[in-house]
Amino acid sequence: QIYPGIIRLIADPDQPIFCIFRDSIFPKNQPVLMTTAEILKAITDRSKFEKIGSDILRRKYPELKDLIEAGLNEKGESVRSPVDAFAPIKKDLYGYIEYTTDDSNLEKKWLKEDPKKPGNDGDLIKALRIVRQKRLTNPECAFQIFLVTNQRVSVELENKVQEKVPEKFIEVKTIELSNLEDFLDNDPVGQYLRWKHLGIRAVQLSQSLLREISRENLANYSQAIFTEESSLVDTSAVQK
């Protein structure tokens, strides 16, 4: 039996594979009119993008599996923090993450320097201040800074980013729209995250999606086979 919201894809008649999708977001027979990149680029809610970005980083980069979200509170709302997330990668190697959805001036958002008001500095400048200070107390430390955005990044901007970091103990990685899109569209785990956050159905089966399908199938199956409590009667075993 196939329950609503579940499609059965049969590669082998004896080994059916289930692919689940959210009808409430994309009803059956309704085409998806926006690409993954278009949906990502349209996100202006910082907290929503941070949740998506953190999920992607934890799975795309195994070294960030212990990522801690410093830019979100327990309600999932954005809070002020010099970095949006951080992660201990291994001994004396630390990762710092900055997210942005700002498409008005990405260069300013990342690279602005304001000597009079350091709090107005760009994301990369703030992160560099933190890691350089930490290096003073632990000269063995090395750092990776991830700049994550749902915008396109030009070669010129990438060059300016790298020019800000002459130190060999600091590596800056730019994760931009095309990187996010590729992972969400072409990786089985990415497709699960795409379904989870954007509502676009997955066509490749990942372990995460399989667990989600199993939970939903079990819930539907339990509703289908069990009767209501009012229709049950005590048996002699219960009466004893």
PDB file of C-alpha atoms in Angstrom:
ATOM      1  CA  GLN A   1       0.000   0.000   0.000  1.00  0.00           C
ATOM      2  CA  ILE A   2       1.300   3.470  -0.951  1.00  0.00           C
ATOM      3  CA  TYR A   3       0.283   6.308   1.332  1.00  0.00           C
ATOM      4  CA  PRO A   4      -0.345   9.921   0.239  1.00  0.00           C
ATOM      5  CA  GLY A   5       2.846  11.870  -0.347  1.00  0.00           C
ATOM      6  CA  ILE A   6       4.907   8.765  -1.227  1.00  0.00           C
ATOM      7  CA  ILE A   7       5.900   7.612  -4.691  1.00  0.00           C
ATOM      8  CA  ARG A   8       7.210   4.108  -5.287  1.00  0.00           C
ATOM      9  CA  LEU A   9      10.092   3.916  -7.734  1.00  0.00           C
ATOM     10  CA  ILE A  10      10.617   0.336  -8.855  1.00  0.00           C
ATOM     11  CA  ALA A  11      14.123  -0.572  -9.969  1.00  0.00           C
ATOM     12  CA  ASP A  12      13.511  -4.219  -9.055  1.00  0.00           C
ATOM     13  CA  PRO A  13       9.909  -5.431  -8.545  1.00  0.00           C
ATOM     14  CA  ASP A  14      11.037  -7.300  -5.444  1.00  0.00           C
ATOM     15  CA  GLN A  15      13.016  -4.363  -4.031  1.00  0.00           C
ATOM     16  CA  PRO A  16      10.824  -1.245  -4.244  1.00  0.00           C
ATOM     17  CA  ILE A  17      12.410   2.079  -3.345  1.00  0.00           C
ATOM     18  CA  PHE A  18      10.292   4.866  -1.917  1.00  0.00           C
ATOM     19  CA  CYS A  19      10.773   8.546  -2.657  1.00  0.00           C
ATOM     20  CA  ILE A  20       8.847  10.967  -0.468  1.00  0.00           C
ATOM     21  CA  PHE A  21       7.914  14.555  -1.227  1.00  0.00           C
ATOM     22  CA  ARG A  22       5.838  17.294   0.381  1.00  0.00           C
ATOM     23  CA  ASP A  23       2.507  17.692  -1.364  1.00  0.00           C
ATOM     24  CA  SER A  24       1.696  20.750   0.755  1.00  0.00           C
ATOM     25  CA  ILE A  25       4.573  22.606  -0.931  1.00  0.00           C
ATOM     26  CA  PHE A  26       4.583  21.066  -4.386  1.00  0.00           C
ATOM     27  CA  PRO A  27       1.208  19.380  -5.150  1.00  0.00           C
ATOM     28  CA  LYS A  28       1.153  16.393  -7.451  1.00  0.00           C
ATOM     29  CA  ASN A  29       1.435  17.196 -11.154  1.00  0.00           C
ATOM     30  CA  GLN A  30       2.509  20.769 -10.374  1.00  0.00           C
ATOM     31  CA  PRO A  31       5.872  21.556 -11.988  1.00  0.00           C
ATOM     32  CA  VAL A  32       8.601  23.247  -9.981  1.00  0.00           C
ATOM     33  CA  LEU A  33       8.959  26.627 -11.680  1.00  0.00           C
ATOM     34  CA  MET A  34      12.067  27.814  -9.819  1.00  0.00           C
ATOM     35  CA  THR A  35      15.496  26.222  -9.837  1.00  0.00           C
ATOM     36  CA  THR A  36      17.350  25.430  -6.629  1.00  0.00           C
ATOM     37  CA  ALA A  37      19.690  28.360  -7.300  1.00  0.00           C
ATOM     38  CA  GLU A  38      16.768  30.764  -7.778  1.00  0.00           C
ATOM     39  CA  ILE A  39      15.128  29.671  -4.523  1.00  0.00           C
ATOM     40  CA  LEU A  40      18.408  29.958  -2.596  1.00  0.00           C
ATOM     41  CA  LYS A  41      19.203  33.383  -4.040  1.00  0.00           C
ATOM     42  CA  ALA A  42      15.736  34.642  -3.094  1.00  0.00           C
ATOM     43  CA  ILE A  43      16.278  33.869   0.610  1.00  0.00           C
ATOM     44  CA  THR A  44      16.630  37.107   2.562  1.00  0.00           C
ATOM     45  CA  ASP A  45      15.857  35.695   6.023  1.00  0.00           C
ATOM     46  CA  ARG A  46      19.290  35.398   7.656  1.00  0.00           C
ATOM     47  CA  SER A  47      18.241  32.806  10.226  1.00  0.00           C
ATOM     48  CA  LYS A  48      16.722  30.576   7.540  1.00  0.00           C
ATOM     49  CA  PHE A  49      19.860  30.752   5.417  1.00  0.00           C
ATOM     50  CA  GLU A  50      22.077  30.054   8.433  1.00  0.00           C
ATOM     51  CA  LYS A  51      20.094  26.891   9.207  1.00  0.00           C
ATOM     52  CA  ILE A  52      20.410  25.692   5.609  1.00  0.00           C
ATOM     53  CA  GLY A  53      24.082  26.653   5.449  1.00  0.00           C
ATOM     54  CA  SER A  54      24.970  24.906   8.698  1.00  0.00           C
ATOM     55  CA  ASP A  55      23.206  21.714   7.599  1.00  0.00           C
ATOM     56  CA  ILE A  56      25.104  21.772   4.298  1.00  0.00           C
ATOM     57  CA  LEU A  57      28.497  22.448   5.887  1.00  0.00           C
ATOM     58  CA  ARG A  58      28.106  19.653   8.446  1.00  0.00           C
ATOM     59  CA  ARG A  59      27.485  17.137   5.673  1.00  0.00           C
ATOM     60  CA  LYS A  60      29.574  18.493   2.791  1.00  0.00           C
ATOM     61  CA  TYR A  61      32.615  19.052   5.020  1.00  0.00           C
ATOM     62  CA  PRO A  62      32.981  16.199   7.557  1.00  0.00           C
ATOM     63  CA  GLU A  63      35.555  18.234   9.493  1.00  0.00           C
ATOM     64  CA  LEU A  64      32.701  20.615  10.413  1.00  0.00           C
ATOM     65  CA  LYS A  65      30.408  17.928  11.820  1.00  0.00           C
ATOM     66  CA  ASP A  66      30.694  19.500  15.293  1.00  0.00           C
ATOM     67  CA  LEU A  67      29.793  22.976  14.026  1.00  0.00           C
ATOM     68  CA  ILE A  68      28.269  25.243  16.688  1.00  0.00           C
ATOM     69  CA  GLU A  69      25.810  27.921  15.597  1.00  0.00           C
ATOM     70  CA  ALA A  70      26.762  31.110  17.443  1.00  0.00           C
ATOM     71  CA  GLY A  71      24.541  33.371  15.350  1.00  0.00           C
ATOM     72  CA  LEU A  72      21.233  31.705  16.298  1.00  0.00           C
ATOM     73  CA  ASN A  73      19.460  31.465  19.642  1.00  0.00           C
ATOM     74  CA  GLU A  74      17.385  28.553  20.938  1.00  0.00           C
ATOM     75  CA  LYS A  75      14.363  29.849  18.981  1.00  0.00           C
ATOM     76  CA  GLY A  76      16.295  29.817  15.726  1.00  0.00           C
ATOM     77  CA  GLU A  77      16.425  33.617  15.613  1.00  0.00           C
ATOM     78  CA  SER A  78      19.494  35.606  14.549  1.00  0.00           C
ATOM     79  CA  VAL A  79      21.554  37.120  17.370  1.00  0.00           C
ATOM     80  CA  ARG A  80      24.565  39.442  17.295  1.00  0.00           C
ATOM     81  CA  SER A  81      27.864  37.579  17.218  1.00  0.00           C
ATOM     82  CA  PRO A  82      31.277  38.384  15.675  1.00  0.00           C
ATOM     83  CA  VAL A  83      31.080  35.019  13.878  1.00  0.00           C
ATOM     84  CA  ASP A  84      27.960  33.072  12.907  1.00  0.00           C
ATOM     85  CA  ALA A  85      29.365  29.632  13.707  1.00  0.00           C
ATOM     86  CA  PHE A  86      32.566  27.877  14.716  1.00  0.00           C
ATOM     87  CA  ALA A  87      33.909  24.358  14.961  1.00  0.00           C
ATOM     88  CA  PRO A  88      36.878  22.570  16.535  1.00  0.00           C
ATOM     89  CA  ILE A  89      38.225  20.597  13.581  1.00  0.00           C
ATOM     90  CA  LYS A  90      41.160  18.802  15.163  1.00  0.00           C
ATOM     91  CA  LYS A  91      43.967  19.587  17.584  1.00  0.00           C
ATOM     92  CA  ASP A  92      45.052  23.208  17.056  1.00  0.00           C
ATOM     93  CA  LEU A  93      42.831  23.639  13.977  1.00  0.00           C
ATOM     94  CA  TYR A  94      39.646  25.679  14.227  1.00  0.00           C
ATOM     95  CA  GLY A  95      36.944  26.677  11.783  1.00  0.00           C
ATOM     96  CA  TYR A  96      34.973  29.930  11.759  1.00  0.00           C
ATOM     97  CA  ILE A  97      31.928  30.525   9.569  1.00  0.00           C
ATOM     98  CA  GLU A  98      30.267  33.712   8.339  1.00  0.00           C
ATOM     99  CA  TYR A  99      26.930  33.671   6.469  1.00  0.00           C
ATOM    100  CA  THR A 100      25.460  36.449   4.369  1.00  0.00           C
ATOM    101  CA  THR A 101      22.438  36.918   2.116  1.00  0.00           C
ATOM    102  CA  ASP A 102      23.330  40.547   1.332  1.00  0.00           C
ATOM    103  CA  ASP A 103      23.280  41.109  -2.438  1.00  0.00           C
ATOM    104  CA  SER A 104      23.606  44.899  -2.331  1.00  0.00           C
ATOM    105  CA  ASN A 105      27.379  45.013  -1.797  1.00  0.00           C
ATOM    106  CA  LEU A 106      28.995  41.687  -0.971  1.00  0.00           C
ATOM    107  CA  GLU A 107      32.484  43.175  -1.040  1.00  0.00           C
ATOM    108  CA  LYS A 108      31.550  45.730   1.624  1.00  0.00           C
ATOM    109  CA  LYS A 109      29.770  43.095   3.715  1.00  0.00           C
ATOM    110  CA  TRP A 110      32.934  40.983   3.811  1.00  0.00           C
ATOM    111  CA  LEU A 111      35.849  43.412   3.518  1.00  0.00           C
ATOM    112  CA  LYS A 112      34.811  46.763   4.999  1.00  0.00           C
ATOM    113  CA  GLU A 113      37.278  48.148   7.563  1.00  0.00           C
ATOM    114  CA  ASP A 114      36.179  50.869   9.980  1.00  0.00           C
ATOM    115  CA  PRO A 115      39.028  51.793  12.394  1.00  0.00           C
ATOM    116  CA  LYS A 116      36.747  54.114  14.386  1.00  0.00           C
ATOM    117  CA  LYS A 117      33.948  51.550  14.782  1.00  0.00           C
ATOM    118  CA  PRO A 118      35.333  47.993  14.633  1.00  0.00           C
ATOM    119  CA  GLY A 119      31.806  46.682  15.174  1.00  0.00           C
ATOM    120  CA  ASN A 120      30.978  47.891  11.662  1.00  0.00           C
ATOM    121  CA  ASP A 121      33.786  45.918  10.052  1.00  0.00           C
ATOM    122  CA  GLY A 122      33.038  43.347   7.383  1.00  0.00           C
ATOM    123  CA  ASP A 123      32.552  39.676   8.228  1.00  0.00           C
ATOM    124  CA  LEU A 124      36.005  38.559   7.104  1.00  0.00           C
ATOM    125  CA  ILE A 125      37.710  41.407   8.983  1.00  0.00           C
ATOM    126  CA  LYS A 126      35.885  40.445  12.205  1.00  0.00           C
ATOM    127  CA  ALA A 127      36.829  36.785  11.813  1.00  0.00           C
ATOM    128  CA  LEU A 128      40.466  37.693  11.091  1.00  0.00           C
ATOM    129  CA  ARG A 129      40.618  39.789  14.245  1.00  0.00           C
ATOM    130  CA  ILE A 130      39.444  36.796  16.298  1.00  0.00           C
ATOM    131  CA  VAL A 131      41.857  34.261  14.810  1.00  0.00           C
ATOM    132  CA  ARG A 132      44.863  36.587  14.945  1.00  0.00           C
ATOM    133  CA  GLN A 133      44.173  37.285  18.607  1.00  0.00           C
ATOM    134  CA  LYS A 134      43.851  33.569  19.317  1.00  0.00           C
ATOM    135  CA  ARG A 135      47.143  32.948  17.516  1.00  0.00           C
ATOM    136  CA  LEU A 136      48.887  35.262  19.985  1.00  0.00           C
ATOM    137  CA  THR A 137      47.918  33.014  22.883  1.00  0.00           C
ATOM    138  CA  ASN A 138      48.534  29.763  20.987  1.00  0.00           C
ATOM    139  CA  PRO A 139      51.193  30.050  18.260  1.00  0.00           C
ATOM    140  CA  GLU A 140      50.526  26.475  17.132  1.00  0.00           C
ATOM    141  CA  CYS A 141      46.954  27.211  16.059  1.00  0.00           C
ATOM    142  CA  ALA A 142      45.762  27.222  12.449  1.00  0.00           C
ATOM    143  CA  PHE A 143      42.393  28.367  11.152  1.00  0.00           C
ATOM    144  CA  GLN A 144      39.902  27.912   8.349  1.00  0.00           C
ATOM    145  CA  ILE A 145      37.407  30.705   7.675  1.00  0.00           C
ATOM    146  CA  PHE A 146      34.328  29.842   5.599  1.00  0.00           C
ATOM    147  CA  LEU A 147      32.518  32.709   3.879  1.00  0.00           C
ATOM    148  CA  VAL A 148      29.108  31.322   2.920  1.00  0.00           C
ATOM    149  CA  THR A 149      26.693  33.261   0.719  1.00  0.00           C
ATOM    150  CA  ASN A 150      23.661  32.628  -1.469  1.00  0.00           C
ATOM    151  CA  GLN A 151      25.072  35.088  -4.017  1.00  0.00           C
ATOM    152  CA  ARG A 152      27.473  34.645  -6.933  1.00  0.00           C
ATOM    153  CA  VAL A 153      31.081  35.591  -6.228  1.00  0.00           C
ATOM    154  CA  SER A 154      33.238  37.130  -8.946  1.00  0.00           C
ATOM    155  CA  VAL A 155      36.903  36.306  -9.559  1.00  0.00           C
ATOM    156  CA  GLU A 156      37.766  39.894  -8.661  1.00  0.00           C
ATOM    157  CA  LEU A 157      36.080  39.640  -5.254  1.00  0.00           C
ATOM    158  CA  GLU A 158      37.653  36.255  -4.530  1.00  0.00           C
ATOM    159  CA  ASN A 159      41.087  37.734  -5.277  1.00  0.00           C
ATOM    160  CA  LYS A 160      40.434  40.655  -2.900  1.00  0.00           C
ATOM    161  CA  VAL A 161      39.358  38.194  -0.189  1.00  0.00           C
ATOM    162  CA  GLN A 162      42.560  36.177  -0.508  1.00  0.00           C
ATOM    163  CA  GLU A 163      44.708  39.333  -0.542  1.00  0.00           C
ATOM    164  CA  LYS A 164      43.390  40.158   2.945  1.00  0.00           C
ATOM    165  CA  VAL A 165      44.939  36.974   4.329  1.00  0.00           C
ATOM    166  CA  PRO A 166      48.715  36.792   3.828  1.00  0.00           C
ATOM    167  CA  GLU A 167      49.246  34.451   6.798  1.00  0.00           C
ATOM    168  CA  LYS A 168      49.900  30.797   5.980  1.00  0.00           C
ATOM    169  CA  PHE A 169      48.148  29.649   9.153  1.00  0.00           C
ATOM    170  CA  ILE A 170      44.817  31.050   7.895  1.00  0.00           C
ATOM    171  CA  GLU A 171      42.876  29.521   4.999  1.00  0.00           C
ATOM    172  CA  VAL A 172      39.763  31.241   3.636  1.00  0.00           C
ATOM    173  CA  LYS A 173      37.185  29.171   1.741  1.00  0.00           C
ATOM    174  CA  THR A 174      34.418  30.883  -0.212  1.00  0.00           C
ATOM    175  CA  ILE A 175      31.206  28.845  -0.434  1.00  0.00           C
ATOM    176  CA  GLU A 176      28.877  30.612  -2.843  1.00  0.00           C
ATOM    177  CA  LEU A 177      25.626  29.974  -4.696  1.00  0.00           C
ATOM    178  CA  SER A 178      26.965  27.539  -7.299  1.00  0.00           C
ATOM    179  CA  ASN A 179      28.659  25.393  -4.606  1.00  0.00           C
ATOM    180  CA  LEU A 180      25.444  25.178  -2.573  1.00  0.00           C
ATOM    181  CA  GLU A 181      23.335  24.464  -5.648  1.00  0.00           C
ATOM    182  CA  ASP A 182      25.635  21.665  -6.831  1.00  0.00           C
ATOM    183  CA  PHE A 183      25.537  19.892  -3.465  1.00  0.00           C
ATOM    184  CA  LEU A 184      21.761  20.238  -3.087  1.00  0.00           C
ATOM    185  CA  ASP A 185      21.020  19.077  -6.633  1.00  0.00           C
ATOM    186  CA  ASN A 186      23.565  16.310  -7.200  1.00  0.00           C
ATOM    187  CA  ASP A 187      24.398  14.710  -3.848  1.00  0.00           C
ATOM    188  CA  PRO A 188      21.900  12.249  -2.279  1.00  0.00           C
ATOM    189  CA  VAL A 189      22.352  13.833   1.162  1.00  0.00           C
ATOM    190  CA  GLY A 190      22.140  17.262  -0.445  1.00  0.00           C
ATOM    191  CA  GLN A 191      18.841  16.316  -2.080  1.00  0.00           C
ATOM    192  CA  TYR A 192      17.496  15.310   1.314  1.00  0.00           C
ATOM    193  CA  LEU A 193      18.483  18.719   2.708  1.00  0.00           C
ATOM    194  CA  ARG A 194      16.938  20.377  -0.360  1.00  0.00           C
ATOM    195  CA  TRP A 195      13.670  18.598   0.394  1.00  0.00           C
ATOM    196  CA  LYS A 196      13.917  19.376   4.119  1.00  0.00           C
ATOM    197  CA  HIS A 197      14.586  23.106   3.729  1.00  0.00           C
ATOM    198  CA  LEU A 198      13.242  24.045   0.289  1.00  0.00           C
ATOM    199  CA  GLY A 199      10.509  21.458  -0.284  1.00  0.00           C
ATOM    200  CA  ILE A 200      11.961  20.202  -3.588  1.00  0.00           C
ATOM    201  CA  ARG A 201      11.522  16.461  -3.918  1.00  0.00           C
ATOM    202  CA  ALA A 202      14.536  14.151  -3.798  1.00  0.00           C
ATOM    203  CA  VAL A 203      15.208  11.679  -6.603  1.00  0.00           C
ATOM    204  CA  GLN A 204      18.249  10.002  -5.033  1.00  0.00           C
ATOM    205  CA  LEU A 205      17.917   7.988  -1.855  1.00  0.00           C
ATOM    206  CA  SER A 206      20.172   8.937   1.066  1.00  0.00           C
ATOM    207  CA  GLN A 207      20.277   7.383   4.529  1.00  0.00           C
ATOM    208  CA  SER A 208      18.674  10.518   5.965  1.00  0.00           C
ATOM    209  CA  LEU A 209      15.818  10.350   3.480  1.00  0.00           C
ATOM    210  CA  LEU A 210      15.387   6.621   4.044  1.00  0.00           C
ATOM    211  CA  ARG A 211      15.066   7.199   7.808  1.00  0.00           C
ATOM    212  CA  GLU A 212      12.505   9.948   7.163  1.00  0.00           C
ATOM    213  CA  ILE A 213      10.523   7.664   4.865  1.00  0.00           C
ATOM    214  CA  SER A 214      10.661   4.830   7.393  1.00  0.00           C
ATOM    215  CA  ARG A 215       9.349   7.066  10.179  1.00  0.00           C
ATOM    216  CA  GLU A 216       6.472   8.286   8.031  1.00  0.00           C
ATOM    217  CA  ASN A 217       5.634   4.805   6.772  1.00  0.00           C
ATOM    218  CA  LEU A 218       5.605   3.430  10.331  1.00  0.00           C
ATOM    219  CA  ALA A 219       3.314   6.232  11.470  1.00  0.00           C
ATOM    220  CA  ASN A 220       0.944   5.666   8.548  1.00  0.00           C
ATOM    221  CA  TYR A 221       1.072   1.881   8.979  1.00  0.00           C
ATOM    222  CA  SER A 222       0.262   2.100  12.686  1.00  0.00           C
ATOM    223  CA  GLN A 223      -2.777   4.235  11.909  1.00  0.00           C
ATOM    224  CA  ALA A 224      -3.896   1.800   9.228  1.00  0.00           C
ATOM    225  CA  ILE A 225      -3.711  -1.456  11.234  1.00  0.00           C
ATOM    226  CA  PHE A 226      -4.679  -0.416  14.744  1.00  0.00           C
ATOM    227  CA  THR A 227      -8.262   0.118  15.749  1.00  0.00           C
ATOM    228  CA  GLU A 228      -9.567   2.778  18.076  1.00  0.00           C
ATOM    229  CA  GLU A 229      -9.320   2.069  21.811  1.00  0.00           C
ATOM    230  CA  SER A 230     -13.113   2.287  22.209  1.00  0.00           C
ATOM    231  CA  SER A 231     -13.536  -0.808  20.030  1.00  0.00           C
ATOM    232  CA  LEU A 232     -11.275  -2.989  22.186  1.00  0.00           C
ATOM    233  CA  VAL A 233     -12.581  -5.389  24.845  1.00  0.00           C
ATOM    234  CA  ASP A 234     -10.811  -6.950  27.782  1.00  0.00           C
ATOM    235  CA  THR A 235      -9.640 -10.518  27.324  1.00  0.00           C
ATOM    236  CA  SER A 236      -9.365 -13.117  30.044  1.00  0.00           C
ATOM    237  CA  ALA A 237      -5.601 -12.503  30.194  1.00  0.00           C
ATOM    238  CA  VAL A 238      -6.160  -8.804  30.890  1.00  0.00           C
ATOM    239  CA  GLN A 239      -8.893  -9.509  33.451  1.00  0.00           C
ATOM    240  CA  LYS A 240      -6.480 -11.716  35.434  1.00  0.00           C
TER     241      LYS A 240
END
